[in-house]
């Protein structure tokens, strides 16, 4: 019999348990496809005695994931604990130092320490695989590093936080305000222990930074991601954007511009009828554009036991088959330092404001936009109430700098009843 590939799995939460279940239930299929068995030698988790709905007594137990990572009977350390630092990082470093390959679902750890970990792994002749870290079951890392490797990638986009997409689509469908849907999501158990990771765009920003590194051959630069969460999105904007033919999504966009690498994770308007506009509930979508392939759209479950464990097992099977690809698709030491470009690419913007209902009010706003070089594409006024005039404007493409110049000048017009809302429209 060919030598088995022996795993040490640290972390027995949803994803860890899902991984053990697939490895047990599909052992014959996995062996047939890899040409060798994949076995579990040892496991580790915070609490030992808990019934996790899957038999674990056949595996050695380690209290300390670092000890697990160093075991002689472990070939691949499977890190499913999470957390950017602490035990996850310590055990991953220990595994690499002990000559093990690593499979992880840990986006936070890789977004912050990925460059150092990848360099250490490659210096030791080891691989780190992380399909499960980005968009759960969607094979977007494999798409970028393997199937599309012959393309120059021009843009990567994604809705990569299912919780935010659930909140935004539920606000839309039920007409509920943000706070009510946030509380509903909390009750359904959709939110991370620290909800800011979800609604603040941090989790999705980690994922975008990882994709950008592979797409553009640059060092992971999470700090350079322009992050904005969904907390300020109002039901008013959801409804008004819909009136103008758009949906609001927490959208990640990475593209290389003449000024450097632009990485944004922020609420954007996308056309209702586009694939991203039609994405409902907790589902994720990744859109990749390559010079040869054109546009690829990948859609699927971005979280959950089965989908995320599916990605972990796929990575483990690649290692069992002998597939060894650099963590970010090319040797980590050769990745470039990309200059960060902040919202360099021009875009149309959606502007919502309430004006004082008096002659010349709209003309003053139009003048301010014109003076900043911003042209109006579409405009709509709603019923005036109590001397207040709600106005929506969709601009032609303009730069963020021009938009900020206009927004800064607007209070000086003396016709604003409240601060204007501005949201980028992404052409998808
Ligand atoms: N909290 C994430 C989401 C799942 O809602 O998509 C894991 O990244």
mmCIF file of C-alpha atoms in Angstrom, residues 23-343:
data_model
loop_
_atom_site.group_PDB
_atom_site.id
_atom_site.type_symbol
_atom_site.label_atom_id
_atom_site.label_comp_id
_atom_site.label_asym_id
_atom_site.label_seq_id
_atom_site.Cartn_x
_atom_site.Cartn_y
_atom_site.Cartn_z
ATOM 1 C CA UNK A 23 -12.318 12.313 5.806
ATOM 2 C CA UNK A 24 -14.155 9.443 7.554
ATOM 3 C CA UNK A 25 -17.157 9.135 5.245
ATOM 4 C CA UNK A 26 -15.251 9.570 2.008
ATOM 5 C CA UNK A 27 -12.078 7.669 2.951
ATOM 6 C CA UNK A 28 -12.405 5.207 0.058
ATOM 7 C CA UNK A 29 -13.155 7.902 -2.509
ATOM 8 C CA UNK A 30 -10.280 10.060 -1.255
ATOM 9 C CA UNK A 31 -7.878 7.113 -1.395
ATOM 10 C CA UNK A 32 -9.009 6.228 -4.908
ATOM 11 C CA UNK A 33 -8.567 9.792 -6.137
ATOM 12 C CA UNK A 34 -5.230 10.413 -4.417
ATOM 13 C CA UNK A 35 -3.769 6.956 -4.940
ATOM 14 C CA UNK A 36 -3.033 6.772 -1.222
ATOM 15 C CA UNK A 37 -5.037 6.899 2.002
ATOM 16 C CA UNK A 38 -5.435 10.113 3.985
ATOM 17 C CA UNK A 39 -5.550 9.417 7.703
ATOM 18 C CA UNK A 40 -5.852 11.418 10.911
ATOM 19 C CA UNK A 41 -3.114 10.759 13.474
ATOM 20 C CA UNK A 42 -3.955 13.328 16.127
ATOM 21 C CA UNK A 43 -6.369 16.079 17.023
ATOM 22 C CA UNK A 44 -6.448 19.060 19.341
ATOM 23 C CA UNK A 45 -9.104 21.478 20.537
ATOM 24 C CA UNK A 46 -9.816 23.788 23.467
ATOM 25 C CA UNK A 47 -12.113 21.308 25.250
ATOM 26 C CA UNK A 48 -11.660 17.571 25.116
ATOM 27 C CA UNK A 49 -14.758 15.823 26.464
ATOM 28 C CA UNK A 50 -17.507 17.439 24.383
ATOM 29 C CA UNK A 51 -19.659 15.269 22.111
ATOM 30 C CA UNK A 52 -19.052 16.664 18.636
ATOM 31 C CA UNK A 53 -21.279 14.221 16.805
ATOM 32 C CA UNK A 54 -18.394 12.309 15.249
ATOM 33 C CA UNK A 55 -16.242 9.543 16.823
ATOM 34 C CA UNK A 56 -12.839 10.912 17.804
ATOM 35 C CA UNK A 57 -11.504 8.185 20.084
ATOM 36 C CA UNK A 58 -9.377 6.609 17.358
ATOM 37 C CA UNK A 59 -7.139 9.669 17.193
ATOM 38 C CA UNK A 60 -4.384 10.693 19.582
ATOM 39 C CA UNK A 61 -5.291 13.795 21.612
ATOM 40 C CA UNK A 62 -2.999 16.756 22.233
ATOM 41 C CA UNK A 63 -3.939 19.625 24.531
ATOM 42 C CA UNK A 64 -1.324 21.838 22.916
ATOM 43 C CA UNK A 65 -1.610 22.470 19.145
ATOM 44 C CA UNK A 66 2.121 23.240 18.994
ATOM 45 C CA UNK A 67 2.889 19.736 20.262
ATOM 46 C CA UNK A 68 0.403 18.341 17.759
ATOM 47 C CA UNK A 69 2.078 20.242 14.931
ATOM 48 C CA UNK A 70 5.462 18.721 15.774
ATOM 49 C CA UNK A 71 4.392 15.078 16.090
ATOM 50 C CA UNK A 72 6.399 12.560 14.101
ATOM 51 C CA UNK A 73 3.249 10.854 12.866
ATOM 52 C CA UNK A 74 1.887 14.091 11.331
ATOM 53 C CA UNK A 75 2.757 15.002 7.718
ATOM 54 C CA UNK A 76 0.260 17.849 7.328
ATOM 55 C CA UNK A 77 -0.811 20.248 10.057
ATOM 56 C CA UNK A 78 -4.420 21.271 9.511
ATOM 57 C CA UNK A 79 -5.005 24.562 11.332
ATOM 58 C CA UNK A 80 -8.683 25.239 11.942
ATOM 59 C CA UNK A 81 -8.509 27.228 15.179
ATOM 60 C CA UNK A 82 -8.679 30.745 13.764
ATOM 61 C CA UNK A 83 -7.272 33.988 15.146
ATOM 62 C CA UNK A 84 -4.499 36.020 13.575
ATOM 63 C CA UNK A 85 -2.017 35.375 16.362
ATOM 64 C CA UNK A 86 -1.856 33.181 19.435
ATOM 65 C CA UNK A 87 -1.977 29.380 19.173
ATOM 66 C CA UNK A 88 -2.832 29.323 15.457
ATOM 67 C CA UNK A 89 0.280 31.239 14.468
ATOM 68 C CA UNK A 90 2.533 29.534 17.000
ATOM 69 C CA UNK A 91 1.431 26.087 15.864
ATOM 70 C CA UNK A 92 1.696 26.963 12.160
ATOM 71 C CA UNK A 93 5.253 28.212 12.691
ATOM 72 C CA UNK A 94 6.082 25.098 14.690
ATOM 73 C CA UNK A 95 4.673 22.880 11.943
ATOM 74 C CA UNK A 96 6.757 24.579 9.257
ATOM 75 C CA UNK A 97 9.893 24.413 11.411
ATOM 76 C CA UNK A 98 9.231 20.703 11.955
ATOM 77 C CA UNK A 99 8.976 20.111 8.184
ATOM 78 C CA UNK A 100 5.196 19.763 7.861
ATOM 79 C CA UNK A 101 2.927 21.094 5.149
ATOM 80 C CA UNK A 102 0.063 23.264 6.375
ATOM 81 C CA UNK A 103 -3.592 23.529 5.399
ATOM 82 C CA UNK A 104 -5.498 26.363 7.023
ATOM 83 C CA UNK A 105 -8.819 28.191 6.887
ATOM 84 C CA UNK A 106 -7.362 31.146 8.748
ATOM 85 C CA UNK A 107 -7.798 34.323 6.677
ATOM 86 C CA UNK A 108 -6.856 36.670 9.525
ATOM 87 C CA UNK A 109 -3.534 34.911 10.177
ATOM 88 C CA UNK A 110 -2.594 34.858 6.500
ATOM 89 C CA UNK A 111 -3.748 38.416 5.808
ATOM 90 C CA UNK A 112 -1.440 39.675 8.542
ATOM 91 C CA UNK A 113 1.393 37.137 8.685
ATOM 92 C CA UNK A 114 1.009 35.394 5.313
ATOM 93 C CA UNK A 115 4.168 36.802 3.770
ATOM 94 C CA UNK A 116 6.412 35.695 6.644
ATOM 95 C CA UNK A 117 4.718 32.305 6.925
ATOM 96 C CA UNK A 118 4.914 31.692 3.168
ATOM 97 C CA UNK A 119 8.604 32.647 3.082
ATOM 98 C CA UNK A 120 9.331 30.340 6.013
ATOM 99 C CA UNK A 121 7.392 27.480 4.429
ATOM 100 C CA UNK A 122 9.073 27.890 1.060
ATOM 101 C CA UNK A 123 12.545 28.117 2.614
ATOM 102 C CA UNK A 124 11.759 24.801 4.308
ATOM 103 C CA UNK A 125 10.380 23.256 1.114
ATOM 104 C CA UNK A 126 6.859 23.121 2.576
ATOM 105 C CA UNK A 127 3.518 24.334 1.246
ATOM 106 C CA UNK A 128 0.709 26.295 2.864
ATOM 107 C CA UNK A 129 -2.725 25.835 1.279
ATOM 108 C CA UNK A 130 -5.693 28.000 2.248
ATOM 109 C CA UNK A 131 -8.642 27.491 -0.070
ATOM 110 C CA UNK A 132 -11.033 27.442 2.907
ATOM 111 C CA UNK A 133 -9.876 30.867 4.055
ATOM 112 C CA UNK A 134 -11.523 32.725 1.172
ATOM 113 C CA UNK A 135 -15.202 32.350 0.266
ATOM 114 C CA UNK A 136 -15.683 28.975 1.970
ATOM 115 C CA UNK A 137 -16.499 26.297 -0.566
ATOM 116 C CA UNK A 138 -15.822 28.404 -3.670
ATOM 117 C CA UNK A 139 -12.531 27.255 -5.267
ATOM 118 C CA UNK A 140 -11.300 30.769 -5.941
ATOM 119 C CA UNK A 141 -7.713 30.205 -4.782
ATOM 120 C CA UNK A 142 -7.398 27.229 -7.105
ATOM 121 C CA UNK A 143 -8.975 29.224 -9.915
ATOM 122 C CA UNK A 144 -6.410 32.010 -9.544
ATOM 123 C CA UNK A 145 -3.310 29.917 -8.833
ATOM 124 C CA UNK A 146 -4.003 27.103 -11.282
ATOM 125 C CA UNK A 147 -6.726 27.377 -13.902
ATOM 126 C CA UNK A 148 -6.168 31.067 -14.650
ATOM 127 C CA UNK A 149 -2.400 31.109 -14.072
ATOM 128 C CA UNK A 150 -1.741 32.004 -17.705
ATOM 129 C CA UNK A 151 -3.782 35.186 -17.498
ATOM 130 C CA UNK A 152 -2.831 38.664 -16.535
ATOM 131 C CA UNK A 153 -5.538 39.374 -13.988
ATOM 132 C CA UNK A 154 -7.071 42.798 -14.494
ATOM 133 C CA UNK A 155 -9.597 42.896 -11.653
ATOM 134 C CA UNK A 156 -10.846 40.695 -8.820
ATOM 135 C CA UNK A 157 -14.145 41.423 -7.120
ATOM 136 C CA UNK A 158 -16.167 39.641 -4.548
ATOM 137 C CA UNK A 159 -18.992 39.528 -2.089
ATOM 138 C CA UNK A 160 -17.127 37.453 0.450
ATOM 139 C CA UNK A 161 -18.945 37.925 3.715
ATOM 140 C CA UNK A 162 -22.197 36.008 3.779
ATOM 141 C CA UNK A 163 -23.396 37.682 6.966
ATOM 142 C CA UNK A 164 -23.231 41.144 5.401
ATOM 143 C CA UNK A 165 -24.925 39.933 2.263
ATOM 144 C CA UNK A 166 -27.643 38.358 4.385
ATOM 145 C CA UNK A 167 -28.161 41.626 6.280
ATOM 146 C CA UNK A 168 -28.269 43.785 3.144
ATOM 147 C CA UNK A 169 -30.591 41.486 1.187
ATOM 148 C CA UNK A 170 -32.901 41.032 4.168
ATOM 149 C CA UNK A 171 -33.108 44.811 4.652
ATOM 150 C CA UNK A 172 -34.098 45.009 0.999
ATOM 151 C CA UNK A 173 -36.651 42.184 0.959
ATOM 152 C CA UNK A 174 -38.284 42.869 4.342
ATOM 153 C CA UNK A 175 -37.927 46.656 4.329
ATOM 154 C CA UNK A 176 -36.324 46.467 7.782
ATOM 155 C CA UNK A 177 -33.724 48.849 9.218
ATOM 156 C CA UNK A 178 -30.112 47.780 9.731
ATOM 157 C CA UNK A 179 -30.321 47.329 13.500
ATOM 158 C CA UNK A 180 -33.361 45.029 13.331
ATOM 159 C CA UNK A 181 -31.709 42.755 10.773
ATOM 160 C CA UNK A 182 -28.387 42.833 12.639
ATOM 161 C CA UNK A 183 -30.193 41.530 15.730
ATOM 162 C CA UNK A 184 -31.928 38.879 13.642
ATOM 163 C CA UNK A 185 -28.548 37.760 12.235
ATOM 164 C CA UNK A 186 -27.166 37.570 15.785
ATOM 165 C CA UNK A 187 -30.072 35.358 16.878
ATOM 166 C CA UNK A 188 -29.539 33.085 13.891
ATOM 167 C CA UNK A 189 -25.886 32.675 14.932
ATOM 168 C CA UNK A 190 -24.564 34.234 11.713
ATOM 169 C CA UNK A 191 -22.238 36.757 13.354
ATOM 170 C CA UNK A 192 -18.628 36.162 14.317
ATOM 171 C CA UNK A 193 -17.860 36.333 18.051
ATOM 172 C CA UNK A 194 -16.654 39.861 17.302
ATOM 173 C CA UNK A 195 -19.389 41.132 14.931
ATOM 174 C CA UNK A 196 -17.133 43.987 13.820
ATOM 175 C CA UNK A 197 -15.174 41.378 11.824
ATOM 176 C CA UNK A 198 -18.295 40.859 9.706
ATOM 177 C CA UNK A 199 -20.146 44.168 9.583
ATOM 178 C CA UNK A 200 -16.969 46.273 9.718
ATOM 179 C CA UNK A 201 -15.735 44.564 6.530
ATOM 180 C CA UNK A 202 -12.593 43.199 8.221
ATOM 181 C CA UNK A 203 -13.214 39.501 7.498
ATOM 182 C CA UNK A 204 -13.989 40.268 3.866
ATOM 183 C CA UNK A 205 -11.009 42.654 3.708
ATOM 184 C CA UNK A 206 -8.694 39.848 4.837
ATOM 185 C CA UNK A 207 -10.028 37.685 2.015
ATOM 186 C CA UNK A 208 -9.622 40.433 -0.577
ATOM 187 C CA UNK A 209 -6.003 41.056 0.454
ATOM 188 C CA UNK A 210 -5.220 37.368 -0.064
ATOM 189 C CA UNK A 211 -6.834 37.288 -3.506
ATOM 190 C CA UNK A 212 -5.031 40.490 -4.534
ATOM 191 C CA UNK A 213 -1.671 38.983 -3.648
ATOM 192 C CA UNK A 214 -2.232 36.005 -5.920
ATOM 193 C CA UNK A 215 -3.863 38.027 -8.684
ATOM 194 C CA UNK A 216 -1.187 40.698 -8.927
ATOM 195 C CA UNK A 217 1.955 38.939 -7.638
ATOM 196 C CA UNK A 218 2.232 41.340 -4.730
ATOM 197 C CA UNK A 219 2.873 40.908 -1.006
ATOM 198 C CA UNK A 220 -0.314 40.644 1.024
ATOM 199 C CA UNK A 221 -1.161 44.192 2.059
ATOM 200 C CA UNK A 222 -4.205 44.059 4.308
ATOM 201 C CA UNK A 223 -3.274 47.409 5.871
ATOM 202 C CA UNK A 224 -3.665 49.014 2.451
ATOM 203 C CA UNK A 225 -7.254 47.798 1.972
ATOM 204 C CA UNK A 226 -9.649 50.755 2.138
ATOM 205 C CA UNK A 227 -12.191 49.348 4.567
ATOM 206 C CA UNK A 228 -15.694 50.510 5.183
ATOM 207 C CA UNK A 229 -18.383 48.387 6.811
ATOM 208 C CA UNK A 230 -22.125 48.249 6.312
ATOM 209 C CA UNK A 231 -23.165 49.756 9.666
ATOM 210 C CA UNK A 232 -24.070 53.121 8.154
ATOM 211 C CA UNK A 233 -26.258 51.706 5.369
ATOM 212 C CA UNK A 234 -29.823 52.837 5.927
ATOM 213 C CA UNK A 235 -33.079 51.356 4.704
ATOM 214 C CA UNK A 236 -33.558 54.692 2.955
ATOM 215 C CA UNK A 237 -30.488 54.085 0.792
ATOM 216 C CA UNK A 238 -31.448 50.463 0.133
ATOM 217 C CA UNK A 239 -34.837 51.660 -1.170
ATOM 218 C CA UNK A 240 -33.560 54.658 -3.106
ATOM 219 C CA UNK A 241 -30.751 52.669 -4.724
ATOM 220 C CA UNK A 242 -33.339 50.099 -5.767
ATOM 221 C CA UNK A 243 -35.459 52.861 -7.318
ATOM 222 C CA UNK A 244 -32.450 53.795 -9.445
ATOM 223 C CA UNK A 245 -31.869 50.171 -10.533
ATOM 224 C CA UNK A 246 -29.187 49.139 -8.061
ATOM 225 C CA UNK A 247 -28.532 46.862 -5.089
ATOM 226 C CA UNK A 248 -26.105 47.726 -2.286
ATOM 227 C CA UNK A 249 -23.432 45.095 -1.645
ATOM 228 C CA UNK A 250 -20.378 44.931 0.588
ATOM 229 C CA UNK A 251 -18.089 44.547 -2.395
ATOM 230 C CA UNK A 252 -14.377 43.919 -2.497
ATOM 231 C CA UNK A 253 -12.493 45.176 -5.517
ATOM 232 C CA UNK A 254 -8.781 44.778 -6.229
ATOM 233 C CA UNK A 255 -7.204 46.129 -9.359
ATOM 234 C CA UNK A 256 -3.790 47.284 -10.475
ATOM 235 C CA UNK A 257 -3.947 50.879 -11.672
ATOM 236 C CA UNK A 258 -1.334 53.199 -13.126
ATOM 237 C CA UNK A 259 -0.943 54.612 -9.621
ATOM 238 C CA UNK A 260 -0.554 51.293 -7.832
ATOM 239 C CA UNK A 261 -2.685 48.563 -6.285
ATOM 240 C CA UNK A 262 -6.205 49.583 -5.394
ATOM 241 C CA UNK A 263 -7.945 47.416 -2.798
ATOM 242 C CA UNK A 264 -11.364 48.429 -1.527
ATOM 243 C CA UNK A 265 -13.852 46.600 0.654
ATOM 244 C CA UNK A 266 -16.837 48.873 0.984
ATOM 245 C CA UNK A 267 -20.544 49.188 0.305
ATOM 246 C CA UNK A 268 -21.071 49.726 -3.412
ATOM 247 C CA UNK A 269 -24.010 49.954 -5.739
ATOM 248 C CA UNK A 270 -24.153 47.307 -8.433
ATOM 249 C CA UNK A 271 -26.799 46.956 -11.151
ATOM 250 C CA UNK A 272 -29.759 44.881 -9.913
ATOM 251 C CA UNK A 273 -29.589 42.639 -12.939
ATOM 252 C CA UNK A 274 -25.853 41.883 -12.722
ATOM 253 C CA UNK A 275 -24.738 38.548 -11.193
ATOM 254 C CA UNK A 276 -23.526 40.441 -8.103
ATOM 255 C CA UNK A 277 -26.801 42.367 -7.890
ATOM 256 C CA UNK A 278 -28.778 39.148 -7.905
ATOM 257 C CA UNK A 279 -26.753 37.517 -5.130
ATOM 258 C CA UNK A 280 -29.152 36.828 -2.273
ATOM 259 C CA UNK A 281 -28.736 35.841 1.373
ATOM 260 C CA UNK A 282 -25.556 34.356 2.814
ATOM 261 C CA UNK A 283 -24.107 33.289 -0.519
ATOM 262 C CA UNK A 284 -20.700 34.488 -1.745
ATOM 263 C CA UNK A 285 -19.589 35.441 -5.238
ATOM 264 C CA UNK A 286 -16.137 35.999 -6.694
ATOM 265 C CA UNK A 287 -15.650 37.677 -10.042
ATOM 266 C CA UNK A 288 -12.280 37.393 -11.746
ATOM 267 C CA UNK A 289 -11.288 39.182 -14.932
ATOM 268 C CA UNK A 290 -8.306 37.990 -16.946
ATOM 269 C CA UNK A 291 -6.897 39.228 -20.218
ATOM 270 C CA UNK A 292 -7.307 35.896 -21.971
ATOM 271 C CA UNK A 293 -10.270 34.345 -20.207
ATOM 272 C CA UNK A 294 -12.502 37.414 -19.876
ATOM 273 C CA UNK A 295 -14.831 37.409 -16.884
ATOM 274 C CA UNK A 296 -15.333 34.373 -14.625
ATOM 275 C CA UNK A 297 -18.079 34.297 -11.989
ATOM 276 C CA UNK A 298 -17.889 31.825 -9.120
ATOM 277 C CA UNK A 299 -20.847 31.553 -6.774
ATOM 278 C CA UNK A 300 -21.485 29.342 -3.754
ATOM 279 C CA UNK A 301 -21.578 28.936 -0.015
ATOM 280 C CA UNK A 302 -18.995 31.100 1.704
ATOM 281 C CA UNK A 303 -19.296 29.498 5.114
ATOM 282 C CA UNK A 304 -20.740 26.517 6.926
ATOM 283 C CA UNK A 305 -19.569 23.057 7.854
ATOM 284 C CA UNK A 306 -19.829 21.234 4.535
ATOM 285 C CA UNK A 307 -18.641 23.937 2.134
ATOM 286 C CA UNK A 308 -15.650 25.054 4.216
ATOM 287 C CA UNK A 309 -14.615 21.487 5.055
ATOM 288 C CA UNK A 310 -14.920 20.652 1.348
ATOM 289 C CA UNK A 311 -12.240 23.265 0.652
ATOM 290 C CA UNK A 312 -9.989 21.966 3.465
ATOM 291 C CA UNK A 313 -10.224 18.397 2.195
ATOM 292 C CA UNK A 314 -9.531 19.521 -1.379
ATOM 293 C CA UNK A 315 -6.286 21.144 -0.211
ATOM 294 C CA UNK A 316 -5.297 18.058 1.768
ATOM 295 C CA UNK A 317 -5.941 15.896 -1.285
ATOM 296 C CA UNK A 318 -3.747 18.131 -3.452
ATOM 297 C CA UNK A 319 -0.892 17.547 -1.027
ATOM 298 C CA UNK A 320 -1.624 13.803 -1.023
ATOM 299 C CA UNK A 321 -1.416 13.860 -4.825
ATOM 300 C CA UNK A 322 1.909 15.668 -4.753
ATOM 301 C CA UNK A 323 0.670 19.015 -6.051
ATOM 302 C CA UNK A 324 2.956 21.672 -4.616
ATOM 303 C CA UNK A 325 2.184 25.278 -5.469
ATOM 304 C CA UNK A 326 3.662 28.347 -3.789
ATOM 305 C CA UNK A 327 1.313 29.831 -1.221
ATOM 306 C CA UNK A 328 0.482 32.917 -3.278
ATOM 307 C CA UNK A 329 1.003 31.351 -6.688
ATOM 308 C CA UNK A 330 4.660 32.318 -7.061
ATOM 309 C CA UNK A 331 7.614 32.152 -4.694
ATOM 310 C CA UNK A 332 6.895 34.429 -1.746
ATOM 311 C CA UNK A 333 10.365 35.986 -1.821
ATOM 312 C CA UNK A 334 9.642 37.236 -5.368
ATOM 313 C CA UNK A 335 6.335 38.939 -4.575
ATOM 314 C CA UNK A 336 6.473 42.676 -5.206
ATOM 315 C CA UNK A 337 5.744 45.488 -2.769
ATOM 316 C CA UNK A 338 2.802 47.209 -4.433
ATOM 317 C CA UNK A 339 2.311 50.910 -3.902
ATOM 318 C CA UNK A 340 -1.183 51.356 -2.493
ATOM 319 C CA UNK A 341 -3.471 53.460 -4.662
ATOM 320 C CA UNK A 342 -6.485 54.809 -2.845
ATOM 321 C CA UNK A 343 -9.670 54.770 -4.958
#
